[in-house]
PDB file of C-alpha atoms in Angstrom:
ATOM      1  CA  MET A   1     -30.347   4.443   5.643  1.00 77.00           C
ATOM      2  CA  VAL A   2     -30.223   1.582   8.132  1.00 90.00           C
ATOM      3  CA  PHE A   3     -26.745   0.110   8.309  1.00 96.00           C
ATOM      4  CA  GLU A   4     -24.867  -2.236  10.577  1.00 97.00           C
ATOM      5  CA  ILE A   5     -21.156  -2.666  11.273  1.00 98.00           C
ATOM      6  CA  ARG A   6     -19.718  -6.149  11.352  1.00 98.00           C
ATOM      7  CA  THR A   7     -16.537  -8.111  10.780  1.00 97.00           C
ATOM      8  CA  ALA A   8     -15.760  -8.657   7.105  1.00 98.00           C
ATOM      9  CA  GLY A   9     -15.451 -12.105   5.568  1.00 97.00           C
ATOM     10  CA  PRO A  10     -14.159 -13.387   2.220  1.00 97.00           C
ATOM     11  CA  GLU A  11     -17.687 -13.240   0.822  1.00 97.00           C
ATOM     12  CA  ASP A  12     -17.541  -9.424   1.184  1.00 98.00           C
ATOM     13  CA  ALA A  13     -14.508  -9.048  -1.105  1.00 98.00           C
ATOM     14  CA  ALA A  14     -16.338  -7.703  -4.156  1.00 98.00           C
ATOM     15  CA  GLY A  15     -18.169  -5.059  -2.110  1.00 98.00           C
ATOM     16  CA  ILE A  16     -14.985  -3.980  -0.364  1.00 98.00           C
ATOM     17  CA  ALA A  17     -13.151  -3.746  -3.693  1.00 97.00           C
ATOM     18  CA  ARG A  18     -15.903  -1.450  -4.972  1.00 97.00           C
ATOM     19  CA  VAL A  19     -15.388   0.863  -1.989  1.00 98.00           C
ATOM     20  CA  TRP A  20     -11.640   1.022  -2.622  1.00 96.00           C
ATOM     21  CA  ALA A  21     -12.228   1.654  -6.339  1.00 95.00           C
ATOM     22  CA  VAL A  22     -14.316   4.719  -5.508  1.00 95.00           C
ATOM     23  CA  VAL A  23     -12.251   6.256  -2.722  1.00 95.00           C
ATOM     24  CA  MET A  24      -8.721   5.362  -3.924  1.00 94.00           C
ATOM     25  CA  PRO A  25      -8.920   4.315  -7.587  1.00 94.00           C
ATOM     26  CA  GLN A  26      -5.153   4.553  -8.057  1.00 94.00           C
ATOM     27  CA  LEU A  27      -4.599   1.504  -5.851  1.00 95.00           C
ATOM     28  CA  VAL A  28      -4.707  -2.081  -7.065  1.00 97.00           C
ATOM     29  CA  MET A  29      -7.458  -3.687  -4.981  1.00 96.00           C
ATOM     30  CA  THR A  30      -9.047  -6.422  -7.057  1.00 97.00           C
ATOM     31  CA  PRO A  31     -11.842  -8.593  -5.615  1.00 97.00           C
ATOM     32  CA  ARG A  32      -9.609 -11.667  -5.646  1.00 96.00           C
ATOM     33  CA  GLY A  33      -6.831  -9.723  -3.939  1.00 96.00           C
ATOM     34  CA  VAL A  34      -9.175  -8.441  -1.246  1.00 97.00           C
ATOM     35  CA  GLU A  35     -10.550 -11.955  -0.746  1.00 97.00           C
ATOM     36  CA  ALA A  36      -7.044 -13.374  -0.343  1.00 95.00           C
ATOM     37  CA  GLY A  37      -6.230 -10.699   2.224  1.00 93.00           C
ATOM     38  CA  LEU A  38      -9.335 -11.548   4.237  1.00 95.00           C
ATOM     39  CA  ARG A  39      -8.485 -15.245   4.143  1.00 92.00           C
ATOM     40  CA  ASN A  40      -4.739 -15.089   4.734  1.00 88.00           C
ATOM     41  CA  SER A  41      -3.828 -11.992   6.716  1.00 84.00           C
ATOM     42  CA  SER A  42      -3.475 -12.435  10.463  1.00 85.00           C
ATOM     43  CA  THR A  43      -2.253  -8.878  10.999  1.00 88.00           C
ATOM     44  CA  ARG A  44      -5.487  -6.938  10.440  1.00 92.00           C
ATOM     45  CA  VAL A  45      -8.975  -6.636  11.830  1.00 96.00           C
ATOM     46  CA  VAL A  46     -11.394  -5.623   9.058  1.00 98.00           C
ATOM     47  CA  LEU A  47     -14.827  -4.144   9.733  1.00 98.00           C
ATOM     48  CA  ILE A  48     -17.442  -3.089   7.198  1.00 98.00           C
ATOM     49  CA  ALA A  49     -20.666  -1.109   7.247  1.00 98.00           C
ATOM     50  CA  VAL A  50     -23.427  -2.786   5.277  1.00 98.00           C
ATOM     51  CA  ASP A  51     -26.844  -1.667   4.106  1.00 97.00           C
ATOM     52  CA  GLY A  52     -28.531  -4.927   3.162  1.00 95.00           C
ATOM     53  CA  PRO A  53     -26.224  -6.586   0.621  1.00 95.00           C
ATOM     54  CA  ASP A  54     -24.222  -3.421  -0.066  1.00 97.00           C
ATOM     55  CA  VAL A  55     -20.891  -2.525   1.547  1.00 98.00           C
ATOM     56  CA  VAL A  56     -21.158   1.197   2.338  1.00 98.00           C
ATOM     57  CA  GLY A  57     -18.111   1.641   4.583  1.00 98.00           C
ATOM     58  CA  TYR A  58     -14.768   0.008   5.288  1.00 98.00           C
ATOM     59  CA  GLY A  59     -12.291   0.117   8.148  1.00 98.00           C
ATOM     60  CA  ASN A  60      -9.321  -1.851   9.372  1.00 97.00           C
ATOM     61  CA  VAL A  61      -6.817  -1.998  12.194  1.00 97.00           C
ATOM     62  CA  TYR A  62      -3.257  -3.125  11.499  1.00 94.00           C
ATOM     63  CA  LEU A  63      -2.535  -5.269  14.544  1.00 92.00           C
ATOM     64  CA  PRO A  64       0.608  -4.286  16.461  1.00 90.00           C
ATOM     65  CA  ASP A  65       3.318  -6.543  17.802  1.00 84.00           C
ATOM     66  CA  PRO A  66       1.861  -7.841  21.090  1.00 84.00           C
ATOM     67  CA  GLU A  67       5.232  -7.236  22.729  1.00 85.00           C
ATOM     68  CA  GLN A  68       5.035  -3.493  22.083  1.00 87.00           C
ATOM     69  CA  GLU A  69       3.849  -1.259  24.886  1.00 89.00           C
ATOM     70  CA  LYS A  70       1.279   1.361  23.834  1.00 91.00           C
ATOM     71  CA  PRO A  71       2.236   1.161  20.137  1.00 93.00           C
ATOM     72  CA  ARG A  72       1.218   3.523  17.382  1.00 93.00           C
ATOM     73  CA  VAL A  73      -1.408   1.589  15.432  1.00 95.00           C
ATOM     74  CA  ARG A  74      -2.308   2.292  11.843  1.00 95.00           C
ATOM     75  CA  ILE A  75      -5.994   2.347  10.967  1.00 97.00           C
ATOM     76  CA  THR A  76      -8.121   2.948   7.873  1.00 97.00           C
ATOM     77  CA  VAL A  77     -11.655   4.306   7.486  1.00 97.00           C
ATOM     78  CA  HIS A  78     -13.331   4.762   4.081  1.00 97.00           C
ATOM     79  CA  VAL A  79     -16.860   5.735   3.089  1.00 97.00           C
ATOM     80  CA  PRO A  80     -17.753   6.356  -0.580  1.00 97.00           C
ATOM     81  CA  PRO A  81     -18.914   9.937  -1.249  1.00 95.00           C
ATOM     82  CA  GLU A  82     -22.472   8.886  -2.082  1.00 96.00           C
ATOM     83  CA  HIS A  83     -22.883   7.364   1.405  1.00 96.00           C
ATOM     84  CA  ARG A  84     -21.368  10.174   3.462  1.00 95.00           C
ATOM     85  CA  ARG A  85     -23.215  12.464   5.905  1.00 94.00           C
ATOM     86  CA  GLN A  86     -25.382   9.605   7.107  1.00 95.00           C
ATOM     87  CA  GLY A  87     -23.395   8.688  10.222  1.00 96.00           C
ATOM     88  CA  ILE A  88     -21.508   5.811   8.626  1.00 97.00           C
ATOM     89  CA  GLY A  89     -18.073   7.399   8.888  1.00 97.00           C
ATOM     90  CA  SER A  90     -18.573   8.371  12.531  1.00 97.00           C
ATOM     91  CA  ALA A  91     -19.798   4.899  13.443  1.00 97.00           C
ATOM     92  CA  MET A  92     -16.920   3.268  11.575  1.00 97.00           C
ATOM     93  CA  ALA A  93     -14.367   5.569  13.184  1.00 97.00           C
ATOM     94  CA  ASP A  94     -15.742   4.778  16.651  1.00 97.00           C
ATOM     95  CA  ALA A  95     -15.735   1.024  16.002  1.00 98.00           C
ATOM     96  CA  ILE A  96     -12.224   1.026  14.557  1.00 98.00           C
ATOM     97  CA  GLY A  97     -10.928   3.235  17.369  1.00 96.00           C
ATOM     98  CA  ALA A  98     -12.437   0.891  19.948  1.00 97.00           C
ATOM     99  CA  GLU A  99     -10.837  -2.117  18.235  1.00 96.00           C
ATOM    100  CA  ALA A 100      -7.445  -0.378  18.216  1.00 97.00           C
ATOM    101  CA  ALA A 101      -7.790   0.466  21.895  1.00 95.00           C
ATOM    102  CA  ARG A 102      -8.695  -3.163  22.615  1.00 94.00           C
ATOM    103  CA  VAL A 103      -5.385  -4.356  21.164  1.00 94.00           C
ATOM    104  CA  GLY A 104      -3.429  -1.872  23.280  1.00 94.00           C
ATOM    105  CA  ALA A 105      -2.859   1.088  20.963  1.00 96.00           C
ATOM    106  CA  GLY A 106      -1.228   4.111  22.534  1.00 96.00           C
ATOM    107  CA  SER A 107      -1.891   6.244  19.463  1.00 96.00           C
ATOM    108  CA  LEU A 108      -3.521   5.995  16.054  1.00 97.00           C
ATOM    109  CA  LEU A 109      -2.127   6.736  12.595  1.00 96.00           C
ATOM    110  CA  ILE A 110      -4.437   7.255   9.611  1.00 96.00           C
ATOM    111  CA  VAL A 111      -4.200   8.608   6.061  1.00 96.00           C
ATOM    112  CA  VAL A 112      -6.659  11.423   5.308  1.00 96.00           C
ATOM    113  CA  SER A 113      -7.690  12.654   1.865  1.00 95.00           C
ATOM    114  CA  ASP A 114      -6.581  16.149   0.836  1.00 95.00           C
ATOM    115  CA  ASP A 115      -9.962  17.821   0.994  1.00 94.00           C
ATOM    116  CA  ASP A 116     -11.437  20.091   3.633  1.00 95.00           C
ATOM    117  CA  ALA A 117     -14.244  17.727   4.624  1.00 94.00           C
ATOM    118  CA  SER A 118     -11.937  14.766   5.197  1.00 95.00           C
ATOM    119  CA  LYS A 119      -9.417  16.781   7.173  1.00 96.00           C
ATOM    120  CA  ALA A 120     -12.205  18.332   9.258  1.00 96.00           C
ATOM    121  CA  PHE A 121     -13.620  14.856   9.939  1.00 96.00           C
ATOM    122  CA  ALA A 122     -10.228  13.791  11.317  1.00 97.00           C
ATOM    123  CA  THR A 123      -9.421  16.894  13.348  1.00 97.00           C
ATOM    124  CA  LYS A 124     -12.913  16.913  14.896  1.00 97.00           C
ATOM    125  CA  ARG A 125     -12.068  13.473  16.292  1.00 96.00           C
ATOM    126  CA  GLY A 126      -8.804  14.566  17.832  1.00 97.00           C
ATOM    127  CA  PHE A 127      -6.373  13.731  15.039  1.00 98.00           C
ATOM    128  CA  VAL A 128      -3.506  16.100  14.280  1.00 98.00           C
ATOM    129  CA  ILE A 129      -2.666  16.469  10.589  1.00 97.00           C
ATOM    130  CA  GLY A 130       0.938  15.518   9.929  1.00 96.00           C
ATOM    131  CA  ARG A 131       2.895  14.689   6.783  1.00 94.00           C
ATOM    132  CA  ARG A 132       1.790  15.324   3.223  1.00 96.00           C
ATOM    133  CA  MET A 133       1.668  12.345   0.877  1.00 95.00           C
ATOM    134  CA  SER A 134       1.722  12.719  -2.894  1.00 95.00           C
ATOM    135  CA  GLY A 135       0.081  10.433  -5.426  1.00 95.00           C
ATOM    136  CA  SER A 136       1.620  10.239  -8.892  1.00 97.00           C
ATOM    137  CA  SER A 137       0.860   8.584 -12.225  1.00 98.00           C
ATOM    138  CA  ALA A 138       2.849   7.829 -15.368  1.00 98.00           C
ATOM    139  CA  GLU A 139       1.756   6.811 -18.838  1.00 98.00           C
ATOM    140  CA  LEU A 140       3.751   3.698 -19.591  1.00 98.00           C
ATOM    141  CA  SER A 141       4.036   4.515 -23.282  1.00 97.00           C
ATOM    142  CA  ALA A 142       6.338   7.397 -22.350  1.00 97.00           C
ATOM    143  CA  VAL A 143       8.624   5.801 -19.738  1.00 97.00           C
ATOM    144  CA  PRO A 144      12.369   5.673 -20.434  1.00 96.00           C
ATOM    145  CA  GLU A 145      14.105   2.478 -21.452  1.00 95.00           C
ATOM    146  CA  PRO A 146      15.557   0.415 -18.589  1.00 97.00           C
ATOM    147  CA  LEU A 147      18.909   1.385 -17.153  1.00 97.00           C
ATOM    148  CA  PRO A 148      21.524  -1.369 -16.851  1.00 96.00           C
ATOM    149  CA  ALA A 149      22.810  -2.484 -13.489  1.00 96.00           C
ATOM    150  CA  PRO A 150      26.318  -1.402 -12.455  1.00 96.00           C
ATOM    151  CA  ASP A 151      29.124  -3.864 -13.209  1.00 96.00           C
ATOM    152  CA  GLY A 152      29.051  -6.923 -10.989  1.00 97.00           C
ATOM    153  CA  LEU A 153      25.342  -6.675 -10.166  1.00 98.00           C
ATOM    154  CA  ARG A 154      22.362  -8.514 -11.667  1.00 97.00           C
ATOM    155  CA  VAL A 155      18.817  -7.396 -12.487  1.00 98.00           C
ATOM    156  CA  VAL A 156      16.230 -10.126 -11.866  1.00 98.00           C
ATOM    157  CA  ASP A 157      12.500 -10.410 -11.433  1.00 98.00           C
ATOM    158  CA  TYR A 158      10.961 -11.869  -8.286  1.00 98.00           C
ATOM    159  CA  ASP A 159      10.635 -15.322  -9.845  1.00 97.00           C
ATOM    160  CA  GLN A 160      14.441 -15.482  -9.841  1.00 97.00           C
ATOM    161  CA  VAL A 161      15.086 -14.485  -6.241  1.00 97.00           C
ATOM    162  CA  ASP A 162      14.689 -16.111  -2.831  1.00 96.00           C
ATOM    163  CA  PRO A 163      11.650 -14.469  -1.215  1.00 97.00           C
ATOM    164  CA  ARG A 164      13.459 -14.278   2.118  1.00 97.00           C
ATOM    165  CA  GLN A 165      15.977 -11.922   0.490  1.00 97.00           C
ATOM    166  CA  ILE A 166      13.140  -9.611  -0.592  1.00 97.00           C
ATOM    167  CA  TRP A 167      11.711  -9.737   2.936  1.00 97.00           C
ATOM    168  CA  LEU A 168      15.101  -8.885   4.447  1.00 97.00           C
ATOM    169  CA  ALA A 169      15.480  -5.901   2.111  1.00 97.00           C
ATOM    170  CA  SER A 170      11.918  -4.735   2.809  1.00 95.00           C
ATOM    171  CA  THR A 171      12.575  -4.902   6.536  1.00 94.00           C
ATOM    172  CA  ALA A 172      15.831  -2.979   6.105  1.00 94.00           C
ATOM    173  CA  VAL A 173      14.099  -0.039   4.406  1.00 93.00           C
ATOM    174  CA  ALA A 174      10.830   0.071   6.394  1.00 86.00           C
ATOM    175  CA  ASP A 175      12.187   2.174   9.250  1.00 77.00           C
ATOM    176  CA  GLY A 176      13.432   4.757   6.757  1.00 71.00           C
ATOM    177  CA  ASP A 177       9.932   5.529   5.486  1.00 74.00           C
ATOM    178  CA  PRO A 178       9.321   9.061   6.814  1.00 72.00           C
ATOM    179  CA  SER A 179       5.546   8.606   6.643  1.00 72.00           C
ATOM    180  CA  GLY A 180       5.566   5.784   9.180  1.00 70.00           C
ATOM    181  CA  LEU A 181       3.230   3.756   6.945  1.00 76.00           C
ATOM    182  CA  SER A 182       5.631   0.901   6.125  1.00 75.00           C
ATOM    183  CA  ASP A 183       5.639  -2.123   8.400  1.00 76.00           C
ATOM    184  CA  SER A 184       7.905  -5.094   9.089  1.00 78.00           C
ATOM    185  CA  PRO A 185       5.798  -8.228   9.559  1.00 86.00           C
ATOM    186  CA  ALA A 186       7.315 -11.535  10.533  1.00 89.00           C
ATOM    187  CA  TYR A 187       8.519 -13.596   7.599  1.00 94.00           C
ATOM    188  CA  ASP A 188       5.715 -16.165   7.646  1.00 92.00           C
ATOM    189  CA  GLU A 189       3.061 -13.428   7.826  1.00 89.00           C
ATOM    190  CA  TRP A 190       4.739 -11.499   5.009  1.00 92.00           C
ATOM    191  CA  LEU A 191       4.974 -14.641   2.870  1.00 93.00           C
ATOM    192  CA  ALA A 192       1.255 -15.393   3.207  1.00 90.00           C
ATOM    193  CA  ALA A 193      -0.096 -11.852   2.978  1.00 89.00           C
ATOM    194  CA  GLN A 194       2.289 -10.233   0.485  1.00 92.00           C
ATOM    195  CA  TRP A 195       4.465 -12.699  -1.428  1.00 95.00           C
ATOM    196  CA  ASP A 196       1.556 -15.036  -2.152  1.00 95.00           C
ATOM    197  CA  HIS A 197      -0.909 -12.185  -2.792  1.00 95.00           C
ATOM    198  CA  PRO A 198      -2.768 -12.782  -6.091  1.00 96.00           C
ATOM    199  CA  ASP A 199      -2.364  -9.149  -7.211  1.00 97.00           C
ATOM    200  CA  LEU A 200       1.445  -9.352  -6.937  1.00 98.00           C
ATOM    201  CA  ARG A 201       3.105  -9.603 -10.339  1.00 98.00           C
ATOM    202  CA  ARG A 202       6.453 -11.239  -9.686  1.00 98.00           C
ATOM    203  CA  ASP A 203       7.352 -10.924 -13.368  1.00 98.00           C
ATOM    204  CA  LEU A 204       6.917  -7.129 -13.094  1.00 98.00           C
ATOM    205  CA  SER A 205       8.627  -6.854  -9.695  1.00 98.00           C
ATOM    206  CA  VAL A 206      12.358  -6.309 -10.004  1.00 98.00           C
ATOM    207  CA  ALA A 207      15.452  -6.533  -7.804  1.00 98.00           C
ATOM    208  CA  VAL A 208      19.158  -5.745  -8.166  1.00 98.00           C
ATOM    209  CA  LEU A 209      21.315  -8.470  -6.649  1.00 98.00           C
ATOM    210  CA  ASP A 210      24.884  -8.598  -5.433  1.00 98.00           C
ATOM    211  CA  GLY A 211      25.374 -12.348  -5.321  1.00 97.00           C
ATOM    212  CA  ASP A 212      22.180 -13.470  -3.599  1.00 95.00           C
ATOM    213  CA  THR A 213      21.702 -10.256  -1.609  1.00 97.00           C
ATOM    214  CA  VAL A 214      18.966  -7.840  -2.654  1.00 98.00           C
ATOM    215  CA  LEU A 215      20.347  -4.304  -2.821  1.00 98.00           C
ATOM    216  CA  SER A 216      17.353  -2.557  -4.387  1.00 98.00           C
ATOM    217  CA  PHE A 217      13.851  -3.654  -5.349  1.00 98.00           C
ATOM    218  CA  VAL A 218      10.395  -2.604  -6.491  1.00 98.00           C
ATOM    219  CA  THR A 219       7.259  -4.603  -5.741  1.00 97.00           C
ATOM    220  CA  THR A 220       4.499  -4.322  -8.361  1.00 98.00           C
ATOM    221  CA  THR A 221       0.829  -5.189  -8.059  1.00 98.00           C
ATOM    222  CA  ALA A 222      -1.388  -5.107 -11.127  1.00 98.00           C
ATOM    223  CA  ASP A 223      -5.003  -5.017 -12.240  1.00 97.00           C
ATOM    224  CA  PRO A 224      -5.117  -6.475 -15.772  1.00 96.00           C
ATOM    225  CA  GLU A 225      -8.772  -5.547 -16.239  1.00 95.00           C
ATOM    226  CA  ARG A 226      -8.040  -1.834 -15.761  1.00 95.00           C
ATOM    227  CA  ARG A 227      -4.513  -2.184 -17.245  1.00 97.00           C
ATOM    228  CA  VAL A 228      -2.935  -0.356 -14.315  1.00 98.00           C
ATOM    229  CA  ILE A 229      -0.058  -1.163 -11.995  1.00 98.00           C
ATOM    230  CA  TRP A 230       0.837   0.078  -8.538  1.00 97.00           C
ATOM    231  CA  SER A 231       4.416   0.314  -7.268  1.00 95.00           C
ATOM    232  CA  ASN A 232       3.715  -0.962  -3.791  1.00 89.00           C
ATOM    233  CA  LEU A 233       7.209  -0.454  -2.373  1.00 91.00           C
ATOM    234  CA  THR A 234      10.493   0.709  -3.857  1.00 95.00           C
ATOM    235  CA  GLY A 235      13.571   0.589  -1.674  1.00 94.00           C
ATOM    236  CA  THR A 236      17.343   0.411  -1.585  1.00 96.00           C
ATOM    237  CA  ILE A 237      19.083  -0.954   1.491  1.00 97.00           C
ATOM    238  CA  PRO A 238      21.067   1.754   3.325  1.00 95.00           C
ATOM    239  CA  ALA A 239      24.485   0.345   2.423  1.00 96.00           C
ATOM    240  CA  ALA A 240      23.737   0.506  -1.332  1.00 97.00           C
ATOM    241  CA  ARG A 241      22.219   3.972  -1.618  1.00 95.00           C
ATOM    242  CA  GLY A 242      23.641   6.699  -3.818  1.00 94.00           C
ATOM    243  CA  ARG A 243      24.360   4.370  -6.757  1.00 96.00           C
ATOM    244  CA  GLY A 244      21.202   4.963  -8.808  1.00 96.00           C
ATOM    245  CA  LEU A 245      19.812   1.497  -8.163  1.00 98.00           C
ATOM    246  CA  ALA A 246      16.228   2.693  -7.635  1.00 97.00           C
ATOM    247  CA  LYS A 247      16.265   4.020 -11.193  1.00 98.00           C
ATOM    248  CA  VAL A 248      17.487   0.637 -12.430  1.00 98.00           C
ATOM    249  CA  VAL A 249      14.782  -1.448 -10.755  1.00 98.00           C
ATOM    250  CA  LYS A 250      11.921   0.918 -11.396  1.00 98.00           C
ATOM    251  CA  SER A 251      12.766   1.687 -15.037  1.00 98.00           C
ATOM    252  CA  THR A 252      13.012  -2.054 -15.668  1.00 98.00           C
ATOM    253  CA  ALA A 253       9.709  -2.770 -13.935  1.00 98.00           C
ATOM    254  CA  LEU A 254       7.828  -0.030 -15.785  1.00 98.00           C
ATOM    255  CA  ALA A 255       9.196  -1.074 -19.166  1.00 98.00           C
ATOM    256  CA  ARG A 256       8.182  -4.680 -18.520  1.00 98.00           C
ATOM    257  CA  ALA A 257       4.698  -3.549 -17.495  1.00 98.00           C
ATOM    258  CA  ARG A 258       4.430  -1.515 -20.704  1.00 98.00           C
ATOM    259  CA  ASP A 259       5.526  -4.497 -22.778  1.00 98.00           C
ATOM    260  CA  ALA A 260       2.963  -6.676 -20.956  1.00 98.00           C
ATOM    261  CA  GLY A 261       0.142  -4.417 -22.135  1.00 98.00           C
ATOM    262  CA  PHE A 262      -0.394  -2.211 -19.101  1.00 98.00           C
ATOM    263  CA  VAL A 263      -1.147   1.459 -19.726  1.00 98.00           C
ATOM    264  CA  THR A 264      -0.798   3.461 -16.512  1.00 98.00           C
ATOM    265  CA  ALA A 265       1.454   3.251 -13.458  1.00 98.00           C
ATOM    266  CA  HIS A 266       0.500   4.710 -10.095  1.00 98.00           C
ATOM    267  CA  THR A 267       2.504   5.205  -6.932  1.00 96.00           C
ATOM    268  CA  GLY A 268       2.484   7.137  -3.677  1.00 94.00           C
ATOM    269  CA  ASN A 269       5.242   8.783  -1.669  1.00 92.00           C
ATOM    270  CA  ASP A 270       5.863  10.891   1.353  1.00 92.00           C
ATOM    271  CA  ALA A 271       6.098  14.419  -0.050  1.00 92.00           C
ATOM    272  CA  GLY A 272       9.349  14.917   1.861  1.00 90.00           C
ATOM    273  CA  ASN A 273      11.063  11.915   0.281  1.00 90.00           C
ATOM    274  CA  ALA A 274      13.059  13.990  -2.202  1.00 91.00           C
ATOM    275  CA  PRO A 275      15.299  11.176  -3.566  1.00 92.00           C
ATOM    276  CA  MET A 276      12.343   8.953  -4.517  1.00 93.00           C
ATOM    277  CA  LEU A 277      10.351  11.858  -5.908  1.00 95.00           C
ATOM    278  CA  ALA A 278      13.309  12.746  -8.136  1.00 95.00           C
ATOM    279  CA  VAL A 279      13.469   9.171  -9.430  1.00 96.00           C
ATOM    280  CA  ASN A 280       9.745   9.236 -10.167  1.00 97.00           C
ATOM    281  CA  GLU A 281       9.979  12.544 -12.004  1.00 97.00           C
ATOM    282  CA  TRP A 282      12.783  11.148 -14.178  1.00 97.00           C
ATOM    283  CA  LEU A 283      10.571   8.144 -14.942  1.00 97.00           C
ATOM    284  CA  GLY A 284       7.747  10.399 -16.129  1.00 97.00           C
ATOM    285  CA  TYR A 285       5.471  10.361 -13.095  1.00 97.00           C
ATOM    286  CA  ARG A 286       3.432  13.497 -12.484  1.00 96.00           C
ATOM    287  CA  VAL A 287       1.696  14.354  -9.220  1.00 95.00           C
ATOM    288  CA  THR A 288      -2.046  13.760  -9.502  1.00 95.00           C
ATOM    289  CA  GLY A 289      -3.252  14.061  -5.917  1.00 94.00           C
ATOM    290  CA  ALA A 290      -2.362  14.287  -2.280  1.00 95.00           C
ATOM    291  CA  SER A 291      -3.292  12.997   1.165  1.00 96.00           C
ATOM    292  CA  TRP A 292      -2.059  13.508   4.725  1.00 97.00           C
ATOM    293  CA  THR A 293      -1.056  11.371   7.639  1.00 96.00           C
ATOM    294  CA  ALA A 294      -2.818  12.204  10.888  1.00 97.00           C
ATOM    295  CA  GLU A 295      -2.174  10.980  14.429  1.00 97.00           C
ATOM    296  CA  LYS A 296      -4.160  10.834  17.626  1.00 97.00           C
ATOM    297  CA  ALA A 297      -2.953   9.946  21.122  1.00 96.00           C
ATOM    298  CA  LEU A 298      -5.251   7.662  23.122  1.00 92.00           C
TER     299      LEU A 298
END
């Protein structure tokens, strides 16, 4: 195979979506969503490996805050199984690592699949395997009915809430993610890349409000063609924890997705996040796979 690595453009969206569908089918990565990300996100550098018209590898660098000194930078490298062992992964890893170094990374953070070959690929390149991540799925026909909000609080979908309040709540919970995979982009970047993302279903994304303040929320992306949803982020601000609000927002979101004709819900969690795993088990999620974080100092 003769391949080249180049910067991705919106015209590559369908090929990139096919790569994601093979390597991480539980995620919602539709062609139109990928295209929007390539057009609107200013916080990533995306590279692809191509063999003629075909996308045979994918990588990205999540750009750090330029004010940070030697930051930990998250990266991604994916090669579909049918294109592995041809040097694509190594070339992609080198190109992505060089791009991360160019923007001042002091270390790299990546998610590695839970198979021996993937973990060996990472450790051979100096990464140290870290935290276990679990992937879970639930059949929406079997989810419990929505729980009501406690007295004095309101349950709303994202069409009924100020997006800045969702951003504030997301920022408040990001640092508590033990995996280190959550980020806190500036509001304008978040608005363009996440709130206006075409795969976001605001009608299936739910928040609990106290007045106008978001206490708990779940953000849902959806692929109507495959009839699947992905719970992109579920969080409760620190001051409101211990009140069962995550169960309220997520049970409401899943029931609405079921009623909208979706069949399966997917999500991912740090395997050490016991409170969220307990909520998911109550909702009917069952663990279907695993992955690992891995870090490398530069």
